[in-house]
Amino acid sequence: MCVGCSSTTPLPNTDIYIADLDRSSMKVSNVRNITQRTGYDNQPSFSPDGKGVYYVSDSTGVTDIYRYDLTSGATRQVTETNEQEFSPTPMNDGKSLSVVRVGKPLADGDEYTESQQVWRYDLGGRPIAPILATRRVGYHCWIDEGLIALFIVGDEEKGLPPKLIAADLASRQTIQLASNIGRTLRVTADGRLAFVDKSDSTRWKIATIAQGEDAPTPLVDLPTGSEDFCFLPDGKILSVSGSRLMFWKNGETATFIPFHTLTDLNGTLARITTNAEGTKIVFVVTGY
């Protein structure tokens, strides 16, 4: 989402593209724009069956969730509320989405940021209830069905950086895992939480951590300026840099290397993600 933004903060013009990926050759084909309009279309995520892409769109001054169907090419509006929704994430029950919901200020003088919570919505777009009482949530990621990772928005005036916490739904206990983090949260094949470590402002890196560990384990430096990444089933990590798609695999490449360039899109790539099979990628183009 737009971290710590209010309802009056203008959102950038962005579009969402989808493409086919041959994992063996790392060749990209059939690149196409699935939003094709002026305005904010962002934060894509695949449905569990890979047949749809959920995303956030702002066409009325309030962000709502939409779903693009890969088979028909049709787009359906999922939510239509007075609140703003961000970061649509399919839940393991197959019946729900978890979203970051931005309501109204809690009291006179409160920031909109204070209202930001993770909510459960049904697939028809109906808000059910907050998943947690925790506020100031910018992004989230499910580690497993009962454990959720949260990016907590920092407070610049108080000198507080964004922090990463894990929350247990059964006990309602939370634990801080890291601070000075970026927006992307992912889970590795072996169940570790992967995130962007910004503790060195000149070298952002991907790191992993699990509950019970004292410190994160660094994996690799990200391309300069990027805080977006995702995993392929074979362990490769995808990222972006400018108009380039990049990949890294432990033991094969020392750093991220480019495998496809999309200069004809006339923008900067961001928010890359993939379907479960790693055969399709979705990314956002901004700044065009």
PDB file of C-alpha atoms in Angstrom:
ATOM      1  CA  MET A   1       0.000   0.000   0.000  1.00  0.00           C
ATOM      2  CA  CYS A   2       1.013   3.645   0.187  1.00  0.00           C
ATOM      3  CA  VAL A   3       2.731   3.466   3.575  1.00  0.00           C
ATOM      4  CA  GLY A   4       1.216   5.855   6.054  1.00  0.00           C
ATOM      5  CA  CYS A   5      -0.789   7.667   3.413  1.00  0.00           C
ATOM      6  CA  SER A   6      -3.983   9.567   4.049  1.00  0.00           C
ATOM      7  CA  SER A   7      -7.050   9.745   1.871  1.00  0.00           C
ATOM      8  CA  THR A   8      -5.736  12.999   0.389  1.00  0.00           C
ATOM      9  CA  THR A   9      -2.329  11.666  -0.664  1.00  0.00           C
ATOM     10  CA  PRO A  10      -2.330  11.329  -4.480  1.00  0.00           C
ATOM     11  CA  LEU A  11      -1.434   7.869  -5.748  1.00  0.00           C
ATOM     12  CA  PRO A  12       0.856   7.454  -8.773  1.00  0.00           C
ATOM     13  CA  ASN A  13      -0.145   6.292 -12.247  1.00  0.00           C
ATOM     14  CA  THR A  14       0.712   2.604 -12.475  1.00  0.00           C
ATOM     15  CA  ASP A  15      -0.237  -0.350 -14.658  1.00  0.00           C
ATOM     16  CA  ILE A  16      -0.067  -4.096 -14.094  1.00  0.00           C
ATOM     17  CA  TYR A  17       1.518  -6.426 -16.650  1.00  0.00           C
ATOM     18  CA  ILE A  18       1.521 -10.202 -16.874  1.00  0.00           C
ATOM     19  CA  ALA A  19       3.946 -12.397 -18.823  1.00  0.00           C
ATOM     20  CA  ASP A  20       4.792 -16.041 -19.408  1.00  0.00           C
ATOM     21  CA  LEU A  21       8.077 -17.348 -18.005  1.00  0.00           C
ATOM     22  CA  ASP A  22      10.032 -20.394 -19.189  1.00  0.00           C
ATOM     23  CA  ARG A  23      11.873 -21.332 -16.003  1.00  0.00           C
ATOM     24  CA  SER A  24      14.454 -23.546 -17.722  1.00  0.00           C
ATOM     25  CA  SER A  25      15.632 -20.861 -20.148  1.00  0.00           C
ATOM     26  CA  MET A  26      14.416 -17.816 -18.169  1.00  0.00           C
ATOM     27  CA  LYS A  27      12.791 -16.521 -21.345  1.00  0.00           C
ATOM     28  CA  VAL A  28       9.883 -14.093 -21.033  1.00  0.00           C
ATOM     29  CA  SER A  29       7.074 -13.959 -23.584  1.00  0.00           C
ATOM     30  CA  ASN A  30       3.509 -12.777 -24.137  1.00  0.00           C
ATOM     31  CA  VAL A  31       3.906  -9.580 -22.102  1.00  0.00           C
ATOM     32  CA  ARG A  32       0.587  -7.773 -21.807  1.00  0.00           C
ATOM     33  CA  ASN A  33      -1.033  -4.961 -19.859  1.00  0.00           C
ATOM     34  CA  ILE A  34      -4.039  -6.184 -17.853  1.00  0.00           C
ATOM     35  CA  THR A  35      -5.187  -2.787 -16.568  1.00  0.00           C
ATOM     36  CA  GLN A  36      -4.614  -0.309 -19.423  1.00  0.00           C
ATOM     37  CA  ARG A  37      -5.960   2.858 -17.887  1.00  0.00           C
ATOM     38  CA  THR A  38      -4.783   6.072 -16.296  1.00  0.00           C
ATOM     39  CA  GLY A  39      -4.697   5.784 -12.519  1.00  0.00           C
ATOM     40  CA  TYR A  40      -3.391   3.625  -9.713  1.00  0.00           C
ATOM     41  CA  ASP A  41      -3.422  -0.146 -10.332  1.00  0.00           C
ATOM     42  CA  ASN A  42      -1.016  -1.939  -8.027  1.00  0.00           C
ATOM     43  CA  GLN A  43      -0.163  -4.692  -5.534  1.00  0.00           C
ATOM     44  CA  PRO A  44      -0.976  -7.763  -7.636  1.00  0.00           C
ATOM     45  CA  SER A  45      -1.219 -11.270  -6.189  1.00  0.00           C
ATOM     46  CA  PHE A  46      -2.204 -14.532  -7.854  1.00  0.00           C
ATOM     47  CA  SER A  47      -5.196 -16.553  -6.722  1.00  0.00           C
ATOM     48  CA  PRO A  48      -4.147 -19.953  -5.296  1.00  0.00           C
ATOM     49  CA  ASP A  49      -5.260 -21.763  -8.474  1.00  0.00           C
ATOM     50  CA  GLY A  50      -3.320 -19.311 -10.649  1.00  0.00           C
ATOM     51  CA  LYS A  51      -6.406 -18.462 -12.684  1.00  0.00           C
ATOM     52  CA  GLY A  52      -6.813 -14.927 -11.397  1.00  0.00           C
ATOM     53  CA  VAL A  53      -4.864 -11.886 -10.266  1.00  0.00           C
ATOM     54  CA  TYR A  54      -6.131  -9.766  -7.383  1.00  0.00           C
ATOM     55  CA  TYR A  55      -5.007  -6.166  -7.305  1.00  0.00           C
ATOM     56  CA  VAL A  56      -5.824  -2.718  -5.940  1.00  0.00           C
ATOM     57  CA  SER A  57      -7.253   0.038  -8.119  1.00  0.00           C
ATOM     58  CA  ASP A  58      -8.215   3.643  -7.444  1.00  0.00           C
ATOM     59  CA  SER A  59     -10.806   4.812  -9.945  1.00  0.00           C
ATOM     60  CA  THR A  60     -13.045   6.866  -7.633  1.00  0.00           C
ATOM     61  CA  GLY A  61     -10.610   8.361  -5.118  1.00  0.00           C
ATOM     62  CA  VAL A  62     -10.959   5.293  -2.881  1.00  0.00           C
ATOM     63  CA  THR A  63      -8.967   2.115  -3.470  1.00  0.00           C
ATOM     64  CA  ASP A  64     -10.895  -1.115  -3.984  1.00  0.00           C
ATOM     65  CA  ILE A  65      -9.903  -4.675  -4.840  1.00  0.00           C
ATOM     66  CA  TYR A  66     -10.352  -6.102  -8.335  1.00  0.00           C
ATOM     67  CA  ARG A  67      -9.802  -9.540  -9.867  1.00  0.00           C
ATOM     68  CA  TYR A  68      -8.504 -10.173 -13.385  1.00  0.00           C
ATOM     69  CA  ASP A  69      -9.405 -13.545 -14.918  1.00  0.00           C
ATOM     70  CA  LEU A  70      -6.523 -14.995 -16.942  1.00  0.00           C
ATOM     71  CA  THR A  71      -8.764 -17.230 -19.058  1.00  0.00           C
ATOM     72  CA  SER A  72     -11.400 -14.738 -20.154  1.00  0.00           C
ATOM     73  CA  GLY A  73      -9.453 -11.506 -19.760  1.00  0.00           C
ATOM     74  CA  ALA A  74     -12.379 -10.059 -17.813  1.00  0.00           C
ATOM     75  CA  THR A  75     -11.966  -7.851 -14.753  1.00  0.00           C
ATOM     76  CA  ARG A  76     -14.367  -7.926 -11.809  1.00  0.00           C
ATOM     77  CA  GLN A  77     -14.615  -5.418  -8.969  1.00  0.00           C
ATOM     78  CA  VAL A  78     -14.447  -7.342  -5.681  1.00  0.00           C
ATOM     79  CA  THR A  79     -14.917  -4.625  -3.057  1.00  0.00           C
ATOM     80  CA  GLU A  80     -16.908  -1.402  -3.066  1.00  0.00           C
ATOM     81  CA  THR A  81     -16.558   0.243   0.326  1.00  0.00           C
ATOM     82  CA  ASN A  82     -16.068   3.669   1.873  1.00  0.00           C
ATOM     83  CA  GLU A  83     -12.764   2.474   3.335  1.00  0.00           C
ATOM     84  CA  GLN A  84      -9.574   1.923   1.370  1.00  0.00           C
ATOM     85  CA  GLU A  85      -8.241  -1.599   0.847  1.00  0.00           C
ATOM     86  CA  PHE A  86      -4.663  -2.545   0.003  1.00  0.00           C
ATOM     87  CA  SER A  87      -2.504  -5.676  -0.281  1.00  0.00           C
ATOM     88  CA  PRO A  88      -5.150  -8.294  -1.201  1.00  0.00           C
ATOM     89  CA  THR A  89      -3.831 -11.704  -0.136  1.00  0.00           C
ATOM     90  CA  PRO A  90      -5.691 -15.016  -0.623  1.00  0.00           C
ATOM     91  CA  MET A  91      -6.019 -16.960   2.625  1.00  0.00           C
ATOM     92  CA  ASN A  92      -5.484 -20.693   3.059  1.00  0.00           C
ATOM     93  CA  ASP A  93      -9.155 -21.389   3.764  1.00  0.00           C
ATOM     94  CA  GLY A  94      -9.906 -20.769   0.086  1.00  0.00           C
ATOM     95  CA  LYS A  95     -12.842 -18.567   1.057  1.00  0.00           C
ATOM     96  CA  SER A  96     -11.248 -15.312   2.161  1.00  0.00           C
ATOM     97  CA  LEU A  97      -8.850 -12.506   1.399  1.00  0.00           C
ATOM     98  CA  SER A  98      -6.768 -10.717   3.981  1.00  0.00           C
ATOM     99  CA  VAL A  99      -6.343  -7.025   3.211  1.00  0.00           C
ATOM    100  CA  VAL A 100      -4.868  -3.949   4.826  1.00  0.00           C
ATOM    101  CA  ARG A 101      -7.856  -1.709   5.444  1.00  0.00           C
ATOM    102  CA  VAL A 102      -7.465   2.038   5.927  1.00  0.00           C
ATOM    103  CA  GLY A 103     -10.413   3.598   7.705  1.00  0.00           C
ATOM    104  CA  LYS A 104     -10.954   7.099   8.990  1.00  0.00           C
ATOM    105  CA  PRO A 105      -8.856   8.782  11.681  1.00  0.00           C
ATOM    106  CA  LEU A 106      -9.734   7.361  15.083  1.00  0.00           C
ATOM    107  CA  ALA A 107     -10.098  10.817  16.645  1.00  0.00           C
ATOM    108  CA  ASP A 108      -9.440  14.455  15.875  1.00  0.00           C
ATOM    109  CA  GLY A 109      -5.792  14.852  15.005  1.00  0.00           C
ATOM    110  CA  ASP A 110      -5.115  11.122  14.520  1.00  0.00           C
ATOM    111  CA  GLU A 111      -3.414  10.054  11.321  1.00  0.00           C
ATOM    112  CA  TYR A 112      -5.095   7.681   8.903  1.00  0.00           C
ATOM    113  CA  THR A 113      -2.093   5.448   9.576  1.00  0.00           C
ATOM    114  CA  GLU A 114      -3.452   4.663  13.027  1.00  0.00           C
ATOM    115  CA  SER A 115      -6.498   2.992  11.469  1.00  0.00           C
ATOM    116  CA  GLN A 116      -4.534   0.581   9.272  1.00  0.00           C
ATOM    117  CA  GLN A 117      -5.373  -3.011  10.223  1.00  0.00           C
ATOM    118  CA  VAL A 118      -5.426  -6.436   8.596  1.00  0.00           C
ATOM    119  CA  TRP A 119      -9.012  -7.457   7.871  1.00  0.00           C
ATOM    120  CA  ARG A 120     -10.638 -10.610   6.566  1.00  0.00           C
ATOM    121  CA  TYR A 121     -12.972 -10.219   3.561  1.00  0.00           C
ATOM    122  CA  ASP A 122     -14.940 -12.938   1.831  1.00  0.00           C
ATOM    123  CA  LEU A 123     -14.317 -13.543  -1.873  1.00  0.00           C
ATOM    124  CA  GLY A 124     -17.456 -11.591  -2.676  1.00  0.00           C
ATOM    125  CA  GLY A 125     -15.874  -8.471  -1.213  1.00  0.00           C
ATOM    126  CA  ARG A 126     -17.764  -8.353   2.070  1.00  0.00           C
ATOM    127  CA  PRO A 127     -15.675  -7.216   5.078  1.00  0.00           C
ATOM    128  CA  ILE A 128     -15.899  -9.790   7.877  1.00  0.00           C
ATOM    129  CA  ALA A 129     -13.767  -8.566  10.796  1.00  0.00           C
ATOM    130  CA  PRO A 130     -10.263  -7.443  11.776  1.00  0.00           C
ATOM    131  CA  ILE A 131      -7.874 -10.393  11.974  1.00  0.00           C
ATOM    132  CA  LEU A 132      -5.821  -8.627  14.642  1.00  0.00           C
ATOM    133  CA  ALA A 133      -6.161  -5.536  16.800  1.00  0.00           C
ATOM    134  CA  THR A 134      -2.663  -4.422  15.731  1.00  0.00           C
ATOM    135  CA  ARG A 135      -2.661  -1.049  13.960  1.00  0.00           C
ATOM    136  CA  ARG A 136      -0.247   0.893  11.729  1.00  0.00           C
ATOM    137  CA  VAL A 137       0.037  -2.148   9.448  1.00  0.00           C
ATOM    138  CA  GLY A 138       1.542  -1.347   6.058  1.00  0.00           C
ATOM    139  CA  TYR A 139       1.976  -4.833   4.586  1.00  0.00           C
ATOM    140  CA  HIS A 140       1.453  -8.412   5.689  1.00  0.00           C
ATOM    141  CA  CYS A 141       2.333 -11.997   4.809  1.00  0.00           C
ATOM    142  CA  TRP A 142       1.053 -15.352   6.067  1.00  0.00           C
ATOM    143  CA  ILE A 143       3.870 -17.525   7.454  1.00  0.00           C
ATOM    144  CA  ASP A 144       1.349 -20.297   8.098  1.00  0.00           C
ATOM    145  CA  GLU A 145      -2.367 -20.476   8.899  1.00  0.00           C
ATOM    146  CA  GLY A 146      -1.884 -19.257  12.454  1.00  0.00           C
ATOM    147  CA  LEU A 147       1.125 -16.972  12.129  1.00  0.00           C
ATOM    148  CA  ILE A 148       1.206 -13.680  10.261  1.00  0.00           C
ATOM    149  CA  ALA A 149       4.099 -11.299   9.575  1.00  0.00           C
ATOM    150  CA  LEU A 150       3.377  -7.565   9.707  1.00  0.00           C
ATOM    151  CA  PHE A 151       5.227  -4.509   8.423  1.00  0.00           C
ATOM    152  CA  ILE A 152       4.482  -1.843  11.030  1.00  0.00           C
ATOM    153  CA  VAL A 153       4.688   1.695   9.686  1.00  0.00           C
ATOM    154  CA  GLY A 154       7.373   3.772  11.394  1.00  0.00           C
ATOM    155  CA  ASP A 155       7.062   7.282  12.771  1.00  0.00           C
ATOM    156  CA  GLU A 156       9.631   9.686  11.329  1.00  0.00           C
ATOM    157  CA  GLU A 157       8.792  12.448  13.813  1.00  0.00           C
ATOM    158  CA  LYS A 158       9.593  10.102  16.688  1.00  0.00           C
ATOM    159  CA  GLY A 159      12.610   8.600  14.941  1.00  0.00           C
ATOM    160  CA  LEU A 160      10.987   5.164  14.755  1.00  0.00           C
ATOM    161  CA  PRO A 161      11.768   3.075  11.637  1.00  0.00           C
ATOM    162  CA  PRO A 162       9.390   0.491  10.184  1.00  0.00           C
ATOM    163  CA  LYS A 163       9.547  -2.793  12.064  1.00  0.00           C
ATOM    164  CA  LEU A 164       8.776  -6.421  11.355  1.00  0.00           C
ATOM    165  CA  ILE A 165       6.661  -8.337  13.828  1.00  0.00           C
ATOM    166  CA  ALA A 166       5.149 -11.822  13.866  1.00  0.00           C
ATOM    167  CA  ALA A 167       1.718 -12.295  15.421  1.00  0.00           C
ATOM    168  CA  ASP A 168       0.271 -15.594  16.650  1.00  0.00           C
ATOM    169  CA  LEU A 169      -3.476 -15.637  16.031  1.00  0.00           C
ATOM    170  CA  ALA A 170      -4.239 -18.176  18.755  1.00  0.00           C
ATOM    171  CA  SER A 171      -2.351 -16.515  21.599  1.00  0.00           C
ATOM    172  CA  ARG A 172      -2.544 -12.944  20.216  1.00  0.00           C
ATOM    173  CA  GLN A 173       1.127 -12.637  21.156  1.00  0.00           C
ATOM    174  CA  THR A 174       3.456 -10.563  18.981  1.00  0.00           C
ATOM    175  CA  ILE A 175       7.225 -10.560  18.736  1.00  0.00           C
ATOM    176  CA  GLN A 176       9.499  -8.113  16.943  1.00  0.00           C
ATOM    177  CA  LEU A 177      11.830  -9.818  14.472  1.00  0.00           C
ATOM    178  CA  ALA A 178      13.630  -6.872  12.837  1.00  0.00           C
ATOM    179  CA  SER A 179      13.518  -3.134  12.161  1.00  0.00           C
ATOM    180  CA  ASN A 180      14.480  -0.877   9.244  1.00  0.00           C
ATOM    181  CA  ILE A 181      12.710  -3.138   6.783  1.00  0.00           C
ATOM    182  CA  GLY A 182      11.304  -2.775   3.278  1.00  0.00           C
ATOM    183  CA  ARG A 183       7.830  -3.520   2.016  1.00  0.00           C
ATOM    184  CA  THR A 184       8.239  -7.033   0.599  1.00  0.00           C
ATOM    185  CA  LEU A 185       7.498 -10.013   2.846  1.00  0.00           C
ATOM    186  CA  ARG A 186       7.734 -13.588   1.526  1.00  0.00           C
ATOM    187  CA  VAL A 187       7.990 -17.133   2.886  1.00  0.00           C
ATOM    188  CA  THR A 188      10.752 -19.491   1.741  1.00  0.00           C
ATOM    189  CA  ALA A 189      10.161 -23.119   0.752  1.00  0.00           C
ATOM    190  CA  ASP A 190      11.336 -24.236   4.202  1.00  0.00           C
ATOM    191  CA  GLY A 191       8.991 -21.858   6.028  1.00  0.00           C
ATOM    192  CA  ARG A 192      11.356 -19.023   6.900  1.00  0.00           C
ATOM    193  CA  LEU A 193      10.262 -15.407   6.604  1.00  0.00           C
ATOM    194  CA  ALA A 194      12.141 -13.421   3.955  1.00  0.00           C
ATOM    195  CA  PHE A 195      12.196  -9.627   4.009  1.00  0.00           C
ATOM    196  CA  VAL A 196      14.184  -6.573   2.907  1.00  0.00           C
ATOM    197  CA  ASP A 197      16.808  -5.502   5.433  1.00  0.00           C
ATOM    198  CA  LYS A 198      17.492  -1.753   5.116  1.00  0.00           C
ATOM    199  CA  SER A 199      19.690  -1.433   8.199  1.00  0.00           C
ATOM    200  CA  ASP A 200      22.518  -0.391   5.846  1.00  0.00           C
ATOM    201  CA  SER A 201      20.961   2.420   3.823  1.00  0.00           C
ATOM    202  CA  THR A 202      23.516   1.944   1.034  1.00  0.00           C
ATOM    203  CA  ARG A 203      22.979  -1.812   0.631  1.00  0.00           C
ATOM    204  CA  TRP A 204      19.490  -3.208   0.872  1.00  0.00           C
ATOM    205  CA  LYS A 205      19.538  -6.966   1.167  1.00  0.00           C
ATOM    206  CA  ILE A 206      17.201  -9.928   1.376  1.00  0.00           C
ATOM    207  CA  ALA A 207      17.381 -11.633   4.752  1.00  0.00           C
ATOM    208  CA  THR A 208      15.514 -14.491   6.398  1.00  0.00           C
ATOM    209  CA  ILE A 209      14.522 -15.177   9.972  1.00  0.00           C
ATOM    210  CA  ALA A 210      12.428 -17.613  11.988  1.00  0.00           C
ATOM    211  CA  GLN A 211      10.888 -17.292  15.422  1.00  0.00           C
ATOM    212  CA  GLY A 212      13.378 -18.080  18.144  1.00  0.00           C
ATOM    213  CA  GLU A 213      16.356 -16.747  16.210  1.00  0.00           C
ATOM    214  CA  ASP A 214      18.254 -13.775  17.595  1.00  0.00           C
ATOM    215  CA  ALA A 215      19.200 -12.194  14.275  1.00  0.00           C
ATOM    216  CA  PRO A 216      18.337 -12.421  10.578  1.00  0.00           C
ATOM    217  CA  THR A 217      20.453 -14.388   8.113  1.00  0.00           C
ATOM    218  CA  PRO A 218      21.453 -12.299   5.057  1.00  0.00           C
ATOM    219  CA  LEU A 219      20.976 -13.902   1.647  1.00  0.00           C
ATOM    220  CA  VAL A 220      21.965 -11.446  -1.083  1.00  0.00           C
ATOM    221  CA  ASP A 221      22.098  -7.734  -1.875  1.00  0.00           C
ATOM    222  CA  LEU A 222      19.130  -6.498  -3.884  1.00  0.00           C
ATOM    223  CA  PRO A 223      19.565  -4.514  -7.109  1.00  0.00           C
ATOM    224  CA  THR A 224      20.168  -0.871  -6.225  1.00  0.00           C
ATOM    225  CA  GLY A 225      16.952   0.872  -5.239  1.00  0.00           C
ATOM    226  CA  SER A 226      14.754  -2.224  -5.418  1.00  0.00           C
ATOM    227  CA  GLU A 227      12.738  -3.576  -2.509  1.00  0.00           C
ATOM    228  CA  ASP A 228      10.664  -6.095  -4.470  1.00  0.00           C
ATOM    229  CA  PHE A 229      11.357  -9.814  -4.874  1.00  0.00           C
ATOM    230  CA  CYS A 230       9.665 -13.200  -5.118  1.00  0.00           C
ATOM    231  CA  PHE A 231      10.668 -16.862  -5.197  1.00  0.00           C
ATOM    232  CA  LEU A 232      10.447 -19.429  -7.978  1.00  0.00           C
ATOM    233  CA  PRO A 233       9.847 -23.102  -7.081  1.00  0.00           C
ATOM    234  CA  ASP A 234      13.466 -24.017  -7.941  1.00  0.00           C
ATOM    235  CA  GLY A 235      14.850 -21.532  -5.413  1.00  0.00           C
ATOM    236  CA  LYS A 236      15.640 -18.673  -7.768  1.00  0.00           C
ATOM    237  CA  ILE A 237      14.727 -15.224  -6.516  1.00  0.00           C
ATOM    238  CA  LEU A 238      13.316 -12.694  -8.969  1.00  0.00           C
ATOM    239  CA  SER A 239      13.675  -8.941  -8.594  1.00  0.00           C
ATOM    240  CA  VAL A 240      13.585  -5.831 -10.757  1.00  0.00           C
ATOM    241  CA  SER A 241      15.855  -2.895 -11.546  1.00  0.00           C
ATOM    242  CA  GLY A 242      14.650  -0.063 -13.740  1.00  0.00           C
ATOM    243  CA  SER A 243      13.276  -1.784 -16.853  1.00  0.00           C
ATOM    244  CA  ARG A 244      15.108  -5.060 -16.194  1.00  0.00           C
ATOM    245  CA  LEU A 245      13.906  -8.338 -14.750  1.00  0.00           C
ATOM    246  CA  MET A 246      16.641  -9.885 -12.592  1.00  0.00           C
ATOM    247  CA  PHE A 247      17.294 -13.232 -10.920  1.00  0.00           C
ATOM    248  CA  TRP A 248      19.632 -14.744  -8.344  1.00  0.00           C
ATOM    249  CA  LYS A 249      20.144 -18.332  -7.235  1.00  0.00           C
ATOM    250  CA  ASN A 250      22.312 -19.357  -4.326  1.00  0.00           C
ATOM    251  CA  GLY A 251      25.405 -21.184  -5.541  1.00  0.00           C
ATOM    252  CA  GLU A 252      24.879 -20.195  -9.185  1.00  0.00           C
ATOM    253  CA  THR A 253      25.178 -16.401  -9.295  1.00  0.00           C
ATOM    254  CA  ALA A 254      27.052 -14.062  -6.976  1.00  0.00           C
ATOM    255  CA  THR A 255      24.586 -11.218  -7.469  1.00  0.00           C
ATOM    256  CA  PHE A 256      21.312 -10.551  -9.247  1.00  0.00           C
ATOM    257  CA  ILE A 257      21.742 -10.714 -13.015  1.00  0.00           C
ATOM    258  CA  PRO A 258      19.348  -9.444 -15.722  1.00  0.00           C
ATOM    259  CA  PHE A 259      17.422 -11.957 -17.815  1.00  0.00           C
ATOM    260  CA  HIS A 260      14.971  -9.704 -19.677  1.00  0.00           C
ATOM    261  CA  THR A 261      14.681  -5.977 -20.429  1.00  0.00           C
ATOM    262  CA  LEU A 262      11.397  -4.171 -21.057  1.00  0.00           C
ATOM    263  CA  THR A 263      12.486  -0.740 -22.268  1.00  0.00           C
ATOM    264  CA  ASP A 264       9.423  -0.429 -24.518  1.00  0.00           C
ATOM    265  CA  LEU A 265       7.195  -0.097 -21.452  1.00  0.00           C
ATOM    266  CA  ASN A 266       8.738   3.320 -20.695  1.00  0.00           C
ATOM    267  CA  GLY A 267       8.630   2.969 -16.939  1.00  0.00           C
ATOM    268  CA  THR A 268      10.156   1.461 -13.833  1.00  0.00           C
ATOM    269  CA  LEU A 269       9.282  -2.091 -12.830  1.00  0.00           C
ATOM    270  CA  ALA A 270       8.109  -2.935  -9.310  1.00  0.00           C
ATOM    271  CA  ARG A 271       5.987  -5.325  -7.209  1.00  0.00           C
ATOM    272  CA  ILE A 272       7.011  -8.514  -9.005  1.00  0.00           C
ATOM    273  CA  THR A 273       5.289 -11.769  -8.090  1.00  0.00           C
ATOM    274  CA  THR A 274       4.709 -15.202  -9.624  1.00  0.00           C
ATOM    275  CA  ASN A 275       2.128 -17.962  -9.679  1.00  0.00           C
ATOM    276  CA  ALA A 276       2.734 -21.141  -7.661  1.00  0.00           C
ATOM    277  CA  GLU A 277       4.224 -22.990 -10.641  1.00  0.00           C
ATOM    278  CA  GLY A 278       6.549 -20.139 -11.563  1.00  0.00           C
ATOM    279  CA  THR A 279       5.271 -20.099 -15.139  1.00  0.00           C
ATOM    280  CA  LYS A 280       3.715 -16.635 -15.053  1.00  0.00           C
ATOM    281  CA  ILE A 281       4.958 -13.393 -13.575  1.00  0.00           C
ATOM    282  CA  VAL A 282       3.075 -10.218 -12.763  1.00  0.00           C
ATOM    283  CA  PHE A 283       4.688  -6.844 -12.164  1.00  0.00           C
ATOM    284  CA  VAL A 284       3.810  -3.173 -11.939  1.00  0.00           C
ATOM    285  CA  VAL A 285       5.098  -0.428 -14.224  1.00  0.00           C
ATOM    286  CA  THR A 286       5.285   3.015 -12.667  1.00  0.00           C
ATOM    287  CA  GLY A 287       6.618   6.412 -13.703  1.00  0.00           C
ATOM    288  CA  TYR A 288       5.502   6.189 -17.315  1.00  0.00           C
TER     289      TYR A 288
END
